[in-house]
CSV table of C-alpha atoms in Angstrom, one decimal:
chain,number,residue,atom,x,y,z
A,20,ASP,CA,3.8,-1.2,20.0
A,21,ALA,CA,4.5,-3.9,17.5
A,22,GLY,CA,3.8,-3.1,13.9
A,23,VAL,CA,2.7,-5.5,11.2
A,24,THR,CA,5.0,-8.5,11.0
A,25,GLN,CA,5.4,-10.9,8.1
A,26,SER,CA,7.2,-14.2,7.6
A,27,PRO,CA,9.2,-15.4,6.0
A,28,THR,CA,11.1,-12.3,4.6
A,29,HIS,CA,12.3,-14.2,1.5
A,30,LEU,CA,11.2,-17.3,-0.2
A,31,ILE,CA,12.3,-19.2,-3.4
A,32,LYS,CA,9.9,-21.7,-4.9
A,33,THR,CA,9.7,-23.7,-8.1
A,34,ARG,CA,6.9,-23.4,-10.7
A,35,GLY,CA,3.9,-25.6,-9.7
A,36,GLN,CA,4.6,-25.6,-6.0
A,37,GLN,CA,2.4,-24.1,-3.3
A,38,VAL,CA,3.4,-21.4,-0.8
A,39,THR,CA,2.0,-20.0,2.5
A,40,LEU,CA,2.8,-16.5,3.7
A,41,ARG,CA,2.0,-15.3,7.2
A,42,CYS,CA,1.1,-12.0,8.8
A,43,SER,CA,0.4,-10.6,12.3
A,44,PRO,CA,-1.4,-7.3,12.3
A,45,LYS,CA,-0.5,-4.2,14.3
A,46,SER,CA,-1.7,-4.4,17.9
A,47,GLY,CA,-5.4,-3.3,18.1
A,48,HIS,CA,-6.1,-3.8,14.4
A,49,ASP,CA,-8.7,-6.4,13.3
A,50,THR,CA,-8.7,-6.2,9.5
A,51,VAL,CA,-6.0,-7.6,7.3
A,52,SER,CA,-5.4,-7.0,3.6
A,53,TRP,CA,-3.0,-8.5,1.2
A,54,TYR,CA,-1.3,-6.8,-1.7
A,55,GLN,CA,1.1,-8.0,-4.5
A,56,GLN,CA,3.8,-5.6,-5.6
A,57,ALA,CA,5.7,-6.4,-8.8
A,58,LEU,CA,9.1,-4.7,-9.4
A,59,GLY,CA,8.6,-1.0,-10.3
A,60,GLN,CA,4.8,-1.1,-9.8
A,61,GLY,CA,2.4,0.0,-7.1
A,62,PRO,CA,0.8,-2.6,-4.8
A,63,GLN,CA,-2.2,-4.4,-6.2
A,64,PHE,CA,-5.0,-5.5,-3.9
A,65,ILE,CA,-5.5,-9.2,-3.6
A,66,PHE,CA,-8.1,-9.5,-0.8
A,67,GLN,CA,-9.2,-8.4,2.6
A,68,TYR,CA,-10.2,-10.4,5.7
A,69,TYR,CA,-12.3,-9.3,8.7
A,70,GLU,CA,-14.0,-11.4,11.3
A,71,GLU,CA,-12.3,-14.5,9.7
A,72,GLU,CA,-14.1,-14.0,6.4
A,73,GLU,CA,-13.0,-12.7,3.0
A,74,ARG,CA,-14.8,-9.3,2.7
A,75,GLN,CA,-13.5,-8.1,-0.7
A,76,ARG,CA,-11.3,-9.6,-3.5
A,77,GLY,CA,-9.3,-8.0,-6.3
A,78,ASN,CA,-8.7,-9.4,-9.7
A,79,PHE,CA,-6.7,-12.4,-8.7
A,80,PRO,CA,-7.4,-16.0,-9.7
A,81,ASP,CA,-8.6,-18.7,-7.3
A,82,ARG,CA,-5.1,-20.0,-6.9
A,83,PHE,CA,-4.8,-17.2,-4.4
A,84,SER,CA,-6.6,-17.9,-1.1
A,85,GLY,CA,-6.4,-16.8,2.4
A,86,HIS,CA,-7.4,-17.3,6.0
A,87,GLN,CA,-7.8,-15.1,9.1
A,88,PHE,CA,-7.5,-16.6,12.6
A,89,PRO,CA,-9.4,-15.6,15.8
A,90,ASN,CA,-6.3,-13.6,16.9
A,91,TYR,CA,-6.6,-11.6,13.7
A,92,SER,CA,-3.4,-13.0,12.1
A,93,SER,CA,-3.7,-14.1,8.5
A,94,GLU,CA,-2.2,-16.4,5.9
A,95,LEU,CA,-2.0,-16.0,2.2
A,96,ASN,CA,-1.8,-19.3,0.1
A,97,VAL,CA,-0.8,-19.5,-3.5
A,98,ASN,CA,-1.2,-22.8,-5.4
A,99,ALA,CA,0.3,-23.9,-8.7
A,100,LEU,CA,2.9,-21.1,-8.7
A,101,LEU,CA,3.7,-19.4,-12.0
A,102,LEU,CA,6.8,-17.4,-12.8
A,103,GLY,CA,4.6,-14.3,-12.9
A,104,ASP,CA,3.8,-14.7,-9.2
A,105,SER,CA,7.3,-13.5,-8.3
A,106,ALA,CA,6.7,-10.3,-6.4
A,107,LEU,CA,6.8,-8.6,-3.0
A,108,TYR,CA,3.7,-9.7,-1.0
A,109,LEU,CA,2.6,-7.1,1.4
A,110,CYS,CA,0.3,-7.5,4.4
A,111,ALA,CA,-1.5,-4.5,5.7
A,112,SER,CA,-3.7,-4.1,8.8
A,113,SER,CA,-6.3,-1.5,9.8
A,114,LEU,CA,-9.4,-0.9,12.0
A,115,ALA,CA,-12.8,-1.9,10.7
A,116,LEU,CA,-14.6,0.9,8.9
A,117,GLY,CA,-17.3,1.2,11.5
A,118,ARG,CA,-14.8,2.5,14.0
A,119,GLY,CA,-13.2,5.3,12.0
A,120,ARG,CA,-13.2,7.3,8.9
A,121,GLY,CA,-11.0,5.7,6.2
A,122,SER,CA,-8.5,4.5,8.7
A,123,PRO,CA,-5.1,4.2,7.0
A,124,LEU,CA,-3.5,0.8,6.2
A,125,HIS,CA,-0.3,0.0,8.0
A,126,PHE,CA,2.0,-2.2,6.0
A,127,GLY,CA,4.5,-4.8,6.9
A,128,ASN,CA,7.9,-5.1,5.1
A,129,GLY,CA,6.6,-7.9,3.0
A,130,THR,CA,7.7,-11.4,1.8
A,131,ARG,CA,9.9,-11.4,-1.3
A,132,LEU,CA,8.7,-14.5,-3.3
A,133,THR,CA,10.8,-15.7,-6.2
A,134,VAL,CA,9.5,-18.4,-8.5
A,135,THR,CA,12.0,-20.2,-10.7
B,2,GLU,CA,-12.8,1.5,-12.1
B,3,ASP,CA,-10.7,3.7,-9.8
B,4,GLN,CA,-7.4,5.0,-11.4
B,5,VAL,CA,-4.4,6.7,-10.0
B,6,THR,CA,-1.6,8.3,-12.2
B,7,GLN,CA,1.6,9.7,-10.6
B,8,SER,CA,4.1,12.0,-12.3
B,9,PRO,CA,6.9,12.2,-12.8
B,10,GLU,CA,8.0,8.6,-12.7
B,11,ALA,CA,11.4,9.7,-11.3
B,12,LEU,CA,12.8,12.9,-10.0
B,13,ARG,CA,16.4,13.9,-9.1
B,14,LEU,CA,16.9,17.0,-7.0
B,15,GLN,CA,19.9,18.7,-5.4
B,16,GLU,CA,19.8,18.9,-1.7
B,17,GLY,CA,17.7,22.0,-0.8
B,18,GLU,CA,16.0,22.2,-4.2
B,19,SER,CA,12.2,22.2,-3.5
B,20,SER,CA,9.7,20.5,-5.9
B,21,SER,CA,6.3,18.8,-6.1
B,22,LEU,CA,5.0,15.4,-7.0
B,23,ASN,CA,1.7,15.0,-8.7
B,24,CYS,CA,-1.1,12.4,-8.2
B,25,SER,CA,-4.1,12.5,-10.5
B,26,TYR,CA,-7.0,10.3,-9.6
B,27,THR,CA,-10.4,9.1,-10.9
B,28,VAL,CA,-12.8,7.6,-8.4
B,29,SER,CA,-16.6,7.4,-8.1
B,30,GLY,CA,-16.6,8.9,-4.7
B,31,LEU,CA,-13.5,9.7,-2.6
B,32,ARG,CA,-13.3,8.3,0.9
B,33,GLY,CA,-9.7,9.3,1.3
B,34,LEU,CA,-6.4,9.9,-0.6
B,35,PHE,CA,-3.3,8.5,1.0
B,36,TRP,CA,0.4,9.2,0.6
B,37,TYR,CA,3.0,6.6,1.5
B,38,ARG,CA,6.8,6.5,1.4
B,39,GLN,CA,8.5,3.3,0.4
B,40,ASP,CA,12.2,2.6,0.9
B,41,PRO,CA,13.9,-0.2,-1.2
B,42,GLY,CA,13.0,-3.6,0.2
B,43,LYS,CA,10.5,-2.2,2.7
B,44,GLY,CA,6.8,-1.9,3.0
B,45,PRO,CA,5.0,1.4,2.4
B,46,GLU,CA,5.1,3.8,5.4
B,47,PHE,CA,2.0,5.9,5.9
B,48,LEU,CA,2.5,9.7,5.6
B,49,PHE,CA,-0.9,11.5,5.2
B,50,THR,CA,-4.6,11.0,4.6
B,51,LEU,CA,-6.6,13.7,2.8
B,52,TYR,CA,-10.4,13.6,2.8
B,53,SER,CA,-11.8,16.6,0.9
B,54,ALA,CA,-10.8,19.2,-1.6
B,55,GLY,CA,-8.9,22.1,-0.1
B,56,GLU,CA,-7.5,20.0,2.7
B,57,GLU,CA,-3.7,20.3,3.5
B,58,LYS,CA,-1.5,18.2,5.8
B,59,GLU,CA,2.2,18.9,6.8
B,60,LYS,CA,5.0,16.8,8.3
B,61,GLU,CA,8.5,18.1,8.5
B,62,ARG,CA,9.6,19.0,4.9
B,63,LEU,CA,6.5,17.5,3.3
B,64,LYS,CA,3.1,19.1,2.6
B,65,ALA,CA,0.2,17.3,0.9
B,66,THR,CA,-2.7,19.1,-0.8
B,67,LEU,CA,-5.9,17.9,-2.4
B,68,THR,CA,-8.2,19.1,-5.2
B,69,LYS,CA,-11.2,17.3,-6.7
B,70,LYS,CA,-9.0,15.7,-9.4
B,71,GLU,CA,-5.4,15.6,-8.0
B,72,SER,CA,-3.1,15.8,-5.1
B,73,PHE,CA,0.3,17.3,-4.7
B,74,LEU,CA,3.1,16.3,-2.4
B,75,HIS,CA,5.4,19.4,-1.9
B,76,ILE,CA,8.9,18.8,-0.7
B,77,THR,CA,10.6,21.8,0.7
B,78,ALA,CA,14.4,22.0,1.0
B,79,PRO,CA,14.8,18.2,0.8
B,80,LYS,CA,17.6,16.2,2.4
B,81,PRO,CA,19.3,13.0,1.1
B,82,GLU,CA,17.2,11.0,3.6
B,83,ASP,CA,14.1,12.1,1.8
B,84,SER,CA,15.1,9.8,-1.1
B,85,ALA,CA,12.5,7.1,-1.5
B,86,THR,CA,9.5,6.1,-3.7
B,87,TYR,CA,6.4,8.1,-2.9
B,88,LEU,CA,3.1,6.3,-3.5
B,89,CYS,CA,-0.3,7.8,-3.8
B,90,ALA,CA,-3.5,5.7,-3.3
B,91,VAL,CA,-7.3,6.3,-3.2
B,92,GLN,CA,-10.0,4.7,-1.2
B,93,ASP,CA,-13.5,4.5,-2.7
B,94,LEU,CA,-16.6,5.7,-0.8
B,95,ASN,CA,-18.5,2.4,-1.5
B,96,PHE,CA,-19.5,1.0,1.8
B,97,GLY,CA,-17.2,-1.6,3.2
B,98,ASN,CA,-14.7,-0.9,0.5
B,99,GLU,CA,-11.3,-0.5,2.2
B,100,LYS,CA,-9.4,-1.4,-0.9
B,101,LEU,CA,-6.6,1.0,-1.8
B,102,THR,CA,-5.9,1.7,-5.5
B,103,PHE,CA,-2.2,2.7,-5.9
B,104,GLY,CA,-0.3,4.6,-8.5
B,105,THR,CA,3.1,3.4,-9.7
B,106,GLY,CA,4.9,5.9,-7.6
B,107,THR,CA,7.5,8.6,-8.0
B,108,ARG,CA,11.1,7.6,-7.3
B,109,LEU,CA,12.7,10.6,-5.7
B,110,THR,CA,16.5,11.0,-5.4
B,111,ILE,CA,18.1,13.8,-3.4
B,112,ILE,CA,21.7,14.5,-4.4
B,113,PRO,CA,24.0,15.8,-1.6
């Protein structure tokens, strides 16, 4: 049973560039969430996708956008990169609320983004 | 705004020395409290979900408990492989809200 997979594992970009990160959810899961984890901090919620729509969004600027595809996989796009965007970007998948009680998020191993 | 505070920030224990990690939380209504383990360079690994005060869950040397304001992760006779950062997170009762609010974690080191 494949867990959550993310690509690439590492990425180095220059300020002002754009980046796309990819995520495949755990088999059977239909909801994908993205989190940003700075060094020494807990993960911070960016947004969540279900049925190809953004359902909820955290306190992140519009430079952060996403997409969910019919096969439930997802992309995170970040435009006009800043040095402060350097972090571990985590994708997590789960079952929609209607099917369970607070189903736990299952995380991938993340993409380490470095902005220089 | 949901808040989670974990203490201590870091803890060093001798192998076999039991201890507890604390997670204090503020949430309008608790849907669930989650404990995760995170190894360096990896994503968080799910450990437990607790839903209501008085609930307890156990897994090997770990036991999680929940009150109305805090949760404890008790580690009994730890081994070096238990070294990791332990994250606590809460999920609000607001319908459709699956967002997890995390604490900053406790970095646990078990010395052989």
